[in-house]
mmCIF file of C-alpha atoms in Angstrom:
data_model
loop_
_atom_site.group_PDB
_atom_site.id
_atom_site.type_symbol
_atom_site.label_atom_id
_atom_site.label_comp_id
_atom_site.label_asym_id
_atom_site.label_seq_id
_atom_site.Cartn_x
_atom_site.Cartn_y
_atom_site.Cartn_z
ATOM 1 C CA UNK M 1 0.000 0.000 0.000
ATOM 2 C CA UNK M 2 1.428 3.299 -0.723
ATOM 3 C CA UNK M 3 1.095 6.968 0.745
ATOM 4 C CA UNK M 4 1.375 9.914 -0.039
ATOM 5 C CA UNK M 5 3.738 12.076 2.289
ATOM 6 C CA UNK M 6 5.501 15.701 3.037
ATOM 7 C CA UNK M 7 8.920 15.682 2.826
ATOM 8 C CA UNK M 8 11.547 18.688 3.367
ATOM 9 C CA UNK M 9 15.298 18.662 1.906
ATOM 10 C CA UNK M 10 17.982 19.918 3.383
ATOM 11 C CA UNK M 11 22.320 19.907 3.759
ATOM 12 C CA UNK M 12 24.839 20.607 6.156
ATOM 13 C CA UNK M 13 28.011 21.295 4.541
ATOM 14 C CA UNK M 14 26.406 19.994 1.197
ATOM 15 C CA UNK M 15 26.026 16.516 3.165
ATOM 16 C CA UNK M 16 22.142 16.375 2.181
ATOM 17 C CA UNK M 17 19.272 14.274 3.747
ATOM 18 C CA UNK M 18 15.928 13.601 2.978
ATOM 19 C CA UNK M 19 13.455 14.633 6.320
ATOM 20 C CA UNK M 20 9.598 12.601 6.564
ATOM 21 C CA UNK M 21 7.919 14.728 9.302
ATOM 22 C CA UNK M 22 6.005 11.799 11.454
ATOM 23 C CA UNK M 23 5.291 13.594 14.263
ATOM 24 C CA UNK M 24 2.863 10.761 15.903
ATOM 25 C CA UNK M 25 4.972 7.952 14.857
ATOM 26 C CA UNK M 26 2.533 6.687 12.408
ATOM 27 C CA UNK M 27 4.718 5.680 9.937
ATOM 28 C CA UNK M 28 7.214 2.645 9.695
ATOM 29 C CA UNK M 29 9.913 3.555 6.995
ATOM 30 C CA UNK M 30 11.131 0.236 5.621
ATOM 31 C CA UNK M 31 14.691 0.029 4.115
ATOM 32 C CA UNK M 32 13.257 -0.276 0.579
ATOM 33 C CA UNK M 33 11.678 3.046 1.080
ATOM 34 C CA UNK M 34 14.212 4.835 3.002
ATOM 35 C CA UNK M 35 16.728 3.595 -0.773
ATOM 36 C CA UNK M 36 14.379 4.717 -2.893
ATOM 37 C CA UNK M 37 14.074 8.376 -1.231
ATOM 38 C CA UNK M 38 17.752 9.008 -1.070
ATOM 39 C CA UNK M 39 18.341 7.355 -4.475
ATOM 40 C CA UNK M 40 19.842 10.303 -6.551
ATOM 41 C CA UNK M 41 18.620 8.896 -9.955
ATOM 42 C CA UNK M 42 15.228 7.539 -9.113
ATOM 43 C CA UNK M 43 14.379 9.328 -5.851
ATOM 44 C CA UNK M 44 15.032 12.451 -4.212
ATOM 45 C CA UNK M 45 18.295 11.962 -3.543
ATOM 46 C CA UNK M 46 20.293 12.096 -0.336
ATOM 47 C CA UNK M 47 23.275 11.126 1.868
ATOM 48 C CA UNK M 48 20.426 9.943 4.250
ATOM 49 C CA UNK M 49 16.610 10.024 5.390
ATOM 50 C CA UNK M 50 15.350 11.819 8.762
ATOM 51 C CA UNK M 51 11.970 10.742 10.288
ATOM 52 C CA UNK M 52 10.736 13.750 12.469
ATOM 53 C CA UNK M 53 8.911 11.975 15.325
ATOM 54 C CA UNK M 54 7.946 12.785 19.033
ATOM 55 C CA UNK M 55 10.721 10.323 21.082
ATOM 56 C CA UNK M 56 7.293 9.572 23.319
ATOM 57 C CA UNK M 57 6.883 7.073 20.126
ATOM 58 C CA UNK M 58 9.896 5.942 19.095
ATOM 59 C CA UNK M 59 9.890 1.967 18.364
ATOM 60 C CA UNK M 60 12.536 1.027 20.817
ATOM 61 C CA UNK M 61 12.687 1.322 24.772
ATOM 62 C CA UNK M 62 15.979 3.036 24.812
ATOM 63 C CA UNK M 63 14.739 6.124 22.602
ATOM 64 C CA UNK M 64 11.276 6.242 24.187
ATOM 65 C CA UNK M 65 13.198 6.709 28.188
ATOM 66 C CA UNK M 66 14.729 9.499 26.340
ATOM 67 C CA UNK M 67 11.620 11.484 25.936
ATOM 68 C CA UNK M 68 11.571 13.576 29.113
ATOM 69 C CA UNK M 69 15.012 14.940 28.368
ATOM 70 C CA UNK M 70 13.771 15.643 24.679
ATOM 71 C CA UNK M 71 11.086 15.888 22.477
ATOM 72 C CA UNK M 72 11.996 15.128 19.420
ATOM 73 C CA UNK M 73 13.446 12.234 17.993
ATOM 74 C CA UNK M 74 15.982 12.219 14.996
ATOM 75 C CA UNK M 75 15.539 8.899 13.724
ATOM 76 C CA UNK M 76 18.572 8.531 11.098
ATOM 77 C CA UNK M 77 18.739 6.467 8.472
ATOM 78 C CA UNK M 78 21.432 5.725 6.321
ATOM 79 C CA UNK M 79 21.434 5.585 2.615
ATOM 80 C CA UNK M 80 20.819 2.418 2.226
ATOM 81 C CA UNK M 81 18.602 1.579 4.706
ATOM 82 C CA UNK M 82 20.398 0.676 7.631
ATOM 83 C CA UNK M 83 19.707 1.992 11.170
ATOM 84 C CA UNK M 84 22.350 4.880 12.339
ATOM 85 C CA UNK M 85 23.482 5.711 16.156
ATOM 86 C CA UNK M 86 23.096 9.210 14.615
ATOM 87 C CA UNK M 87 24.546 12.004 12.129
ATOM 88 C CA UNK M 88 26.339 15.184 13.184
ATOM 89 C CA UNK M 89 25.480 17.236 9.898
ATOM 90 C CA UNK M 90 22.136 15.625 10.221
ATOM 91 C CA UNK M 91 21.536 17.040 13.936
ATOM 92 C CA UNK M 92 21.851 20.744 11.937
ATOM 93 C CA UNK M 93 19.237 20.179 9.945
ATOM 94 C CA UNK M 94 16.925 18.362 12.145
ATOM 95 C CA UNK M 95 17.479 21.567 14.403
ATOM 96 C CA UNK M 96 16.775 23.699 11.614
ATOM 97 C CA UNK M 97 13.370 21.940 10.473
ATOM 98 C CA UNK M 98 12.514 22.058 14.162
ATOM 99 C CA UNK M 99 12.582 25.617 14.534
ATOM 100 C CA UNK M 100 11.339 26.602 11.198
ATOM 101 C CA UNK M 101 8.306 24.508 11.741
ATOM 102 C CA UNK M 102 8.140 25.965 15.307
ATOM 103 C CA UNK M 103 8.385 22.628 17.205
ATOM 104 C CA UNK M 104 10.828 23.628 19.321
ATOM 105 C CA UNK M 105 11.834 28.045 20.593
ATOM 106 C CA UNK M 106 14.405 29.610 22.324
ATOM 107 C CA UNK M 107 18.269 29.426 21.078
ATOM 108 C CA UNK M 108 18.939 26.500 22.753
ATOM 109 C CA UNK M 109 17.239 22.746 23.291
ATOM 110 C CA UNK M 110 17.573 19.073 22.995
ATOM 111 C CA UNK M 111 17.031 16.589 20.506
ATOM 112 C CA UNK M 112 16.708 12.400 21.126
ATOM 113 C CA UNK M 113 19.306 10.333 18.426
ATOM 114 C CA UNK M 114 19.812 6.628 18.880
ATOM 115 C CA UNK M 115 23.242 8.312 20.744
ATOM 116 C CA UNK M 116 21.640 9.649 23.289
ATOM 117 C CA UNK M 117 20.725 13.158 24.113
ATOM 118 C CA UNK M 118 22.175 16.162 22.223
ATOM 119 C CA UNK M 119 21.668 19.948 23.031
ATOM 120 C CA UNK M 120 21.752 21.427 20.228
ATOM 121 C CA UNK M 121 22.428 25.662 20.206
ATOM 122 C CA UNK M 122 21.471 28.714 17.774
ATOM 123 C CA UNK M 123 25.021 30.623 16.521
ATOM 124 C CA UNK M 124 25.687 33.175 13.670
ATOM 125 C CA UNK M 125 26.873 30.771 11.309
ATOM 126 C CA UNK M 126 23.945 28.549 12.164
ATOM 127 C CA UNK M 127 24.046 25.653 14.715
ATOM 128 C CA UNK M 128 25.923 24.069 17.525
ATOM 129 C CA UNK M 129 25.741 20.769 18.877
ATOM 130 C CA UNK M 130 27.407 18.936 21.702
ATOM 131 C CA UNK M 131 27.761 15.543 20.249
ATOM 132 C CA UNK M 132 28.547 14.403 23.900
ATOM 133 C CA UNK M 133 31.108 12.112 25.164
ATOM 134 C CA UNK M 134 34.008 10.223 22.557
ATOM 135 C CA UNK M 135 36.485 8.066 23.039
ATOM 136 C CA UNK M 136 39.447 6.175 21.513
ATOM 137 C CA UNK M 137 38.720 2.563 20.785
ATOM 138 C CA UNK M 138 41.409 1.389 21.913
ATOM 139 C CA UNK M 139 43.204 4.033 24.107
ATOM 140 C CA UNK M 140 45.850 1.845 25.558
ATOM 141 C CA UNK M 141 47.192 1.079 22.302
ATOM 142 C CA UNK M 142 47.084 4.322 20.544
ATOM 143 C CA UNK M 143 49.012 6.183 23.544
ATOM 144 C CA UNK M 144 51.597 3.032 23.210
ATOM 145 C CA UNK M 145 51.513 3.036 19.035
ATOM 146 C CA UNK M 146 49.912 6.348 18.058
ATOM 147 C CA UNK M 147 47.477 4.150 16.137
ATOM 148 C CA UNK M 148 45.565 0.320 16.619
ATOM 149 C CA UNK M 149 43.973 -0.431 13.490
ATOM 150 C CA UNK M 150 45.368 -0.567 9.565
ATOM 151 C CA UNK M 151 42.964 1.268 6.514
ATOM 152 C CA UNK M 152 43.562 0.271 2.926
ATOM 153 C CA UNK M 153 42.124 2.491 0.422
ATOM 154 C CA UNK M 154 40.744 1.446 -2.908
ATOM 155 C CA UNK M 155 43.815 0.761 -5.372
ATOM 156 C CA UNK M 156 45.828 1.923 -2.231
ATOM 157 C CA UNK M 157 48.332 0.581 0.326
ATOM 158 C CA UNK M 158 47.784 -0.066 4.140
ATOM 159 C CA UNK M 159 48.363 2.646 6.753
ATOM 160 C CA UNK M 160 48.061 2.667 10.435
ATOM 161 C CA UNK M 161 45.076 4.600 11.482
ATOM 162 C CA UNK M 162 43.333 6.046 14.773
ATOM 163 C CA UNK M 163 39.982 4.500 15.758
ATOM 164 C CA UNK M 164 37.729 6.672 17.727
ATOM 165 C CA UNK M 165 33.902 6.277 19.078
ATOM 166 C CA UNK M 166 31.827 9.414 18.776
ATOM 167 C CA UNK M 167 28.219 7.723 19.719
ATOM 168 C CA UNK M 168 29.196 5.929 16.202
ATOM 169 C CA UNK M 169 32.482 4.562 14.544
ATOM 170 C CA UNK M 170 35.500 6.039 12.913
ATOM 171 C CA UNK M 171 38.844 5.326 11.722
ATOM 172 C CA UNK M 172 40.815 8.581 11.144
ATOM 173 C CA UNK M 173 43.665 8.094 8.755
ATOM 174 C CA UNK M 174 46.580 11.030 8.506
ATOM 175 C CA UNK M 175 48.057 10.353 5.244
ATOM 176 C CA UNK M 176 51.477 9.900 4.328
ATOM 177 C CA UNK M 177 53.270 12.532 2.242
ATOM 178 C CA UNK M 178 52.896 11.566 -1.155
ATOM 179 C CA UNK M 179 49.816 10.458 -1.294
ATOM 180 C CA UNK M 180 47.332 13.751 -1.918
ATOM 181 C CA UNK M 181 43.725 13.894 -0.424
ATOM 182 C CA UNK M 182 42.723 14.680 -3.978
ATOM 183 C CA UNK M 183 44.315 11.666 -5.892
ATOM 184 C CA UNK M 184 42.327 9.049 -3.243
ATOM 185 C CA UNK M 185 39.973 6.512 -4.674
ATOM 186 C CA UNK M 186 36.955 6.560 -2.311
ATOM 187 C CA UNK M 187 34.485 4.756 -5.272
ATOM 188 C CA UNK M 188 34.770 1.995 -2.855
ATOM 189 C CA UNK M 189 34.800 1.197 1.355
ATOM 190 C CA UNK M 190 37.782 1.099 2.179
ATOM 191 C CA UNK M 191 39.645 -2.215 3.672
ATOM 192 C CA UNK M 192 39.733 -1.963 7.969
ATOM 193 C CA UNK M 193 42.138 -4.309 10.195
ATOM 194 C CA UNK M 194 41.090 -5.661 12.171
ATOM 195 C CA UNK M 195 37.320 -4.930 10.699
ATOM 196 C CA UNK M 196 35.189 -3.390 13.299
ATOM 197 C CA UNK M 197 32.021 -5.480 13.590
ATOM 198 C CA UNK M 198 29.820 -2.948 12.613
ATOM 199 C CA UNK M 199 31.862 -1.133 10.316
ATOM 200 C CA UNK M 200 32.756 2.558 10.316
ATOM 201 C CA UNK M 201 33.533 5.790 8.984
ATOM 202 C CA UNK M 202 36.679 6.570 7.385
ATOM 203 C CA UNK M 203 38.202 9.894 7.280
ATOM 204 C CA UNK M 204 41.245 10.728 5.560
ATOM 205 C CA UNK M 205 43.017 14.373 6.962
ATOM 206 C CA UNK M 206 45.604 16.737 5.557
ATOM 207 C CA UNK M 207 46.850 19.353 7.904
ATOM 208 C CA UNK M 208 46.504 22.552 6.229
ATOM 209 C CA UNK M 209 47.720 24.718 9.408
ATOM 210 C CA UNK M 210 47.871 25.370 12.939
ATOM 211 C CA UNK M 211 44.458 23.951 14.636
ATOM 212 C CA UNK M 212 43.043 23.270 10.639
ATOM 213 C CA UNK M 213 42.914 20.312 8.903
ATOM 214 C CA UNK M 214 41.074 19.298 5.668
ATOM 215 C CA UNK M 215 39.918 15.555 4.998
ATOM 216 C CA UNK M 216 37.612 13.388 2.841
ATOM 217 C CA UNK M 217 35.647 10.485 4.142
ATOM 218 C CA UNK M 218 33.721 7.594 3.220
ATOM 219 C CA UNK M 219 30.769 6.940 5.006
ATOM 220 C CA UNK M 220 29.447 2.785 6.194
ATOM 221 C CA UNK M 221 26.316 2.153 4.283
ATOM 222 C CA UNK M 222 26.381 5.416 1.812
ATOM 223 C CA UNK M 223 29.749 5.722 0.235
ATOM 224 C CA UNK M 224 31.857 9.059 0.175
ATOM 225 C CA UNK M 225 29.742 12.165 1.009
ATOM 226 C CA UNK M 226 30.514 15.858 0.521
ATOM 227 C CA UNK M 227 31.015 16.178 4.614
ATOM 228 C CA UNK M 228 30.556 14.393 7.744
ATOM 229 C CA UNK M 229 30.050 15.742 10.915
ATOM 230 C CA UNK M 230 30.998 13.205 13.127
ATOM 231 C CA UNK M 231 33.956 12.652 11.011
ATOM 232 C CA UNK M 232 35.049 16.194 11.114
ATOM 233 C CA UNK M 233 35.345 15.611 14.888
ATOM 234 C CA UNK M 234 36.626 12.275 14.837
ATOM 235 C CA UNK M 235 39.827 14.145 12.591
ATOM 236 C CA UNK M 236 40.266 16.829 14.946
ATOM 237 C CA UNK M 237 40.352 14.913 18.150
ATOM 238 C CA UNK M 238 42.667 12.775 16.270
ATOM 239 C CA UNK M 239 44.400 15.176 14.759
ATOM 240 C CA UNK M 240 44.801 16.957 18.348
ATOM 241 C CA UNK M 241 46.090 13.208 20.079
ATOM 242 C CA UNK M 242 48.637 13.149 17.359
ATOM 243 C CA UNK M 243 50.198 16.642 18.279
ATOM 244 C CA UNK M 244 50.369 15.983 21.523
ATOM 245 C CA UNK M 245 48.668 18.694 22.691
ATOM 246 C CA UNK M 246 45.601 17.961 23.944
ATOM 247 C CA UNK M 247 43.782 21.380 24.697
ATOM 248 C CA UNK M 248 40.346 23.002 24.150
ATOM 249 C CA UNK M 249 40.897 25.490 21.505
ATOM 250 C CA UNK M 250 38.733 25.177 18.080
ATOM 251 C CA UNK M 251 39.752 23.356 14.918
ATOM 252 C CA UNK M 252 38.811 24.085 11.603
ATOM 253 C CA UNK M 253 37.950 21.504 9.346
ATOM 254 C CA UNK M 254 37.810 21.844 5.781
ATOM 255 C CA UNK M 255 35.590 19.339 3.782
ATOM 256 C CA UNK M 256 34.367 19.112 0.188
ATOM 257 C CA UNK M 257 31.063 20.608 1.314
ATOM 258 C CA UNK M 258 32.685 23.549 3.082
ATOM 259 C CA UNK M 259 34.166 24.354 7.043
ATOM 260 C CA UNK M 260 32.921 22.968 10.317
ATOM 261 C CA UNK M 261 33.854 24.072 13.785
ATOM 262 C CA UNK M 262 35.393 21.498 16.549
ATOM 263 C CA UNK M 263 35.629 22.562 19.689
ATOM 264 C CA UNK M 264 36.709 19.812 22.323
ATOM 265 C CA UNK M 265 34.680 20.607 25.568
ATOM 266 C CA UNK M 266 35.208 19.257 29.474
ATOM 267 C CA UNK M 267 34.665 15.802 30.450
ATOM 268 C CA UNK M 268 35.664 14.157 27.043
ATOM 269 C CA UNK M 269 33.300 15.788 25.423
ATOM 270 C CA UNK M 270 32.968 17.598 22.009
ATOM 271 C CA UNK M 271 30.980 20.422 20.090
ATOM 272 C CA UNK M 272 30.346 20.426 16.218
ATOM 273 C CA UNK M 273 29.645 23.791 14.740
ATOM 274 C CA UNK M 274 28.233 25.223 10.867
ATOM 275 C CA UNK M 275 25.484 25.712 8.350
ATOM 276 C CA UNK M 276 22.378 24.404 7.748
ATOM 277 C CA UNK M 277 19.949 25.253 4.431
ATOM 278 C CA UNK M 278 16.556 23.848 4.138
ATOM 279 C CA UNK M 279 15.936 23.705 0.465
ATOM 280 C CA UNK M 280 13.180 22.472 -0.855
ATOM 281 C CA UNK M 281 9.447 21.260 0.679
ATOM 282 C CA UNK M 282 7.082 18.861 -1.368
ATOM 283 C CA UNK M 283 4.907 15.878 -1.433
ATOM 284 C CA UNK M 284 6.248 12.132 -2.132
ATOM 285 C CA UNK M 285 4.586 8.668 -2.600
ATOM 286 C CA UNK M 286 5.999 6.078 -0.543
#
């Protein structure tokens, strides 16, 4: 049976979803449908698909205890279906649907992502969010090695690499000289040692200066986007454990898309700053 439904697009850093307002949690977004709106040739296209729903009815428990620290659920999807812990570009945009439609006021407030809570706050450039606590996968390791894991890149050659947990995966890669961020082949995921069970995100980062970096990224279950939020952070914490100075001032990272803010905050925790453009509004048939 299909339906007809509103749908709003919109980007962060030209990383673009696809957001189904469900506000009573009436509708049940199977994989199939979630492909066919991000599809870029048949659908509407996107990086990934946002159901806008009241946490009081998300589908499972963990979500749902959520709801008295926030209304609103960001139910993520990737681009091909699969569930996601959340999106940091995606976050931006949610928060920017939410105010336009006048769901949530004020400057600052909270959002539910399979990731927990996030407070999300209103800046000049557009949006802040506290993506909450990270980690390094394997911290013992990386302060003995300065890595624990190996990436391979399509048509590439192996090189150590810093795994890090931001409420979902990443392996942050600083490459090599010789090898340019430009030249990489990111048609395909790239090969992870050992291979995390649930894959993850792979950013590759190019210091460009003192506290800036610029990277590239492949993203588990879409393929190589224009940004990624998450993954901007991931490269600047990692970035930051590789200099060896592990402070709280601001890092810019450059992306295809454009420039995101990372700001590491108190208690191992991290804020993701930049744009986010609502672009177009219409009706789709699921």
């Amino acid at each position: 049976m299909t339906r007809m439904t509103r749908f709003t697009k919109g980007h962060g850093t030209e990383n673009d979803f696809v957001l189904v307002p469900d506000l009573e949690g009436t509708l049940e977004l199977t994989p199939a449908q979630v492909q066919r709106l991000a599809d870029r040739h048949a659908g509407l296209g996107g990086d990934g698909v946002i159901r806008v729903v009241r946490t009081e009815h998300a589908v499972d428990d963990s979500v749902r205890a959520l709801a008295p620290a926030a209304e609103w659920f960001m139910d993520y999807r990737n681009a091909d279906g699969s569930l996601a812990e959340m999106c940091g570009n995606g976050t931006r945009v949610f928060a920017a649907y939410l105010r336009r439609e006048g769901l949530v006021t004020g400057d600052s407030f909270t959002i539910a992502t399979r990731a927990g809570v996030k407070t999300i706050r209103v800046t000049p450039q557009g949006y802040a969010v506290n993506l909450g606590p990270w980690r390094l996968t394997d911290e013992e390791g990386a302060r003995r090695d300065g890595f624990d894991i190996m990436v391979r890149p399509h048509h590439g050659k192996p090189v150590p690499a810093l795994s890090l947990d931001l409420g979902n995966p990443h392996a942050v890669v600083m490459l090599p000289e010789g090898i340019a961020l430009e030249n990489l082949d990111l048609t395909e995921a790239p090969e992870i040692h050992p291979a995390p069970t649930g894959g993850a995100n792979v950013e590759f980062v190019r210091p460009v200066g003192p506290g800036h970096i610029s990277m590239r990224v492949h993203e588990r279950g879409v393929g190589e986007t224009r940004s990624c939020g998450t993954g901007a952070a991931a490269a600047a914490l990692a970035t930051r454990f590789w200099s060896g100075v592990e402070d709280d001032r601001p890092w810019t990272v450059d992306v295809p898309g454009g420039r995101l803010t990372v700001t590491p905050l108190p208690g191992q925790c991290v804020e993701l700053a930049g744009p986010a453009e609502l672009v177009a509004d219409g009706d789709v048939t699921l």
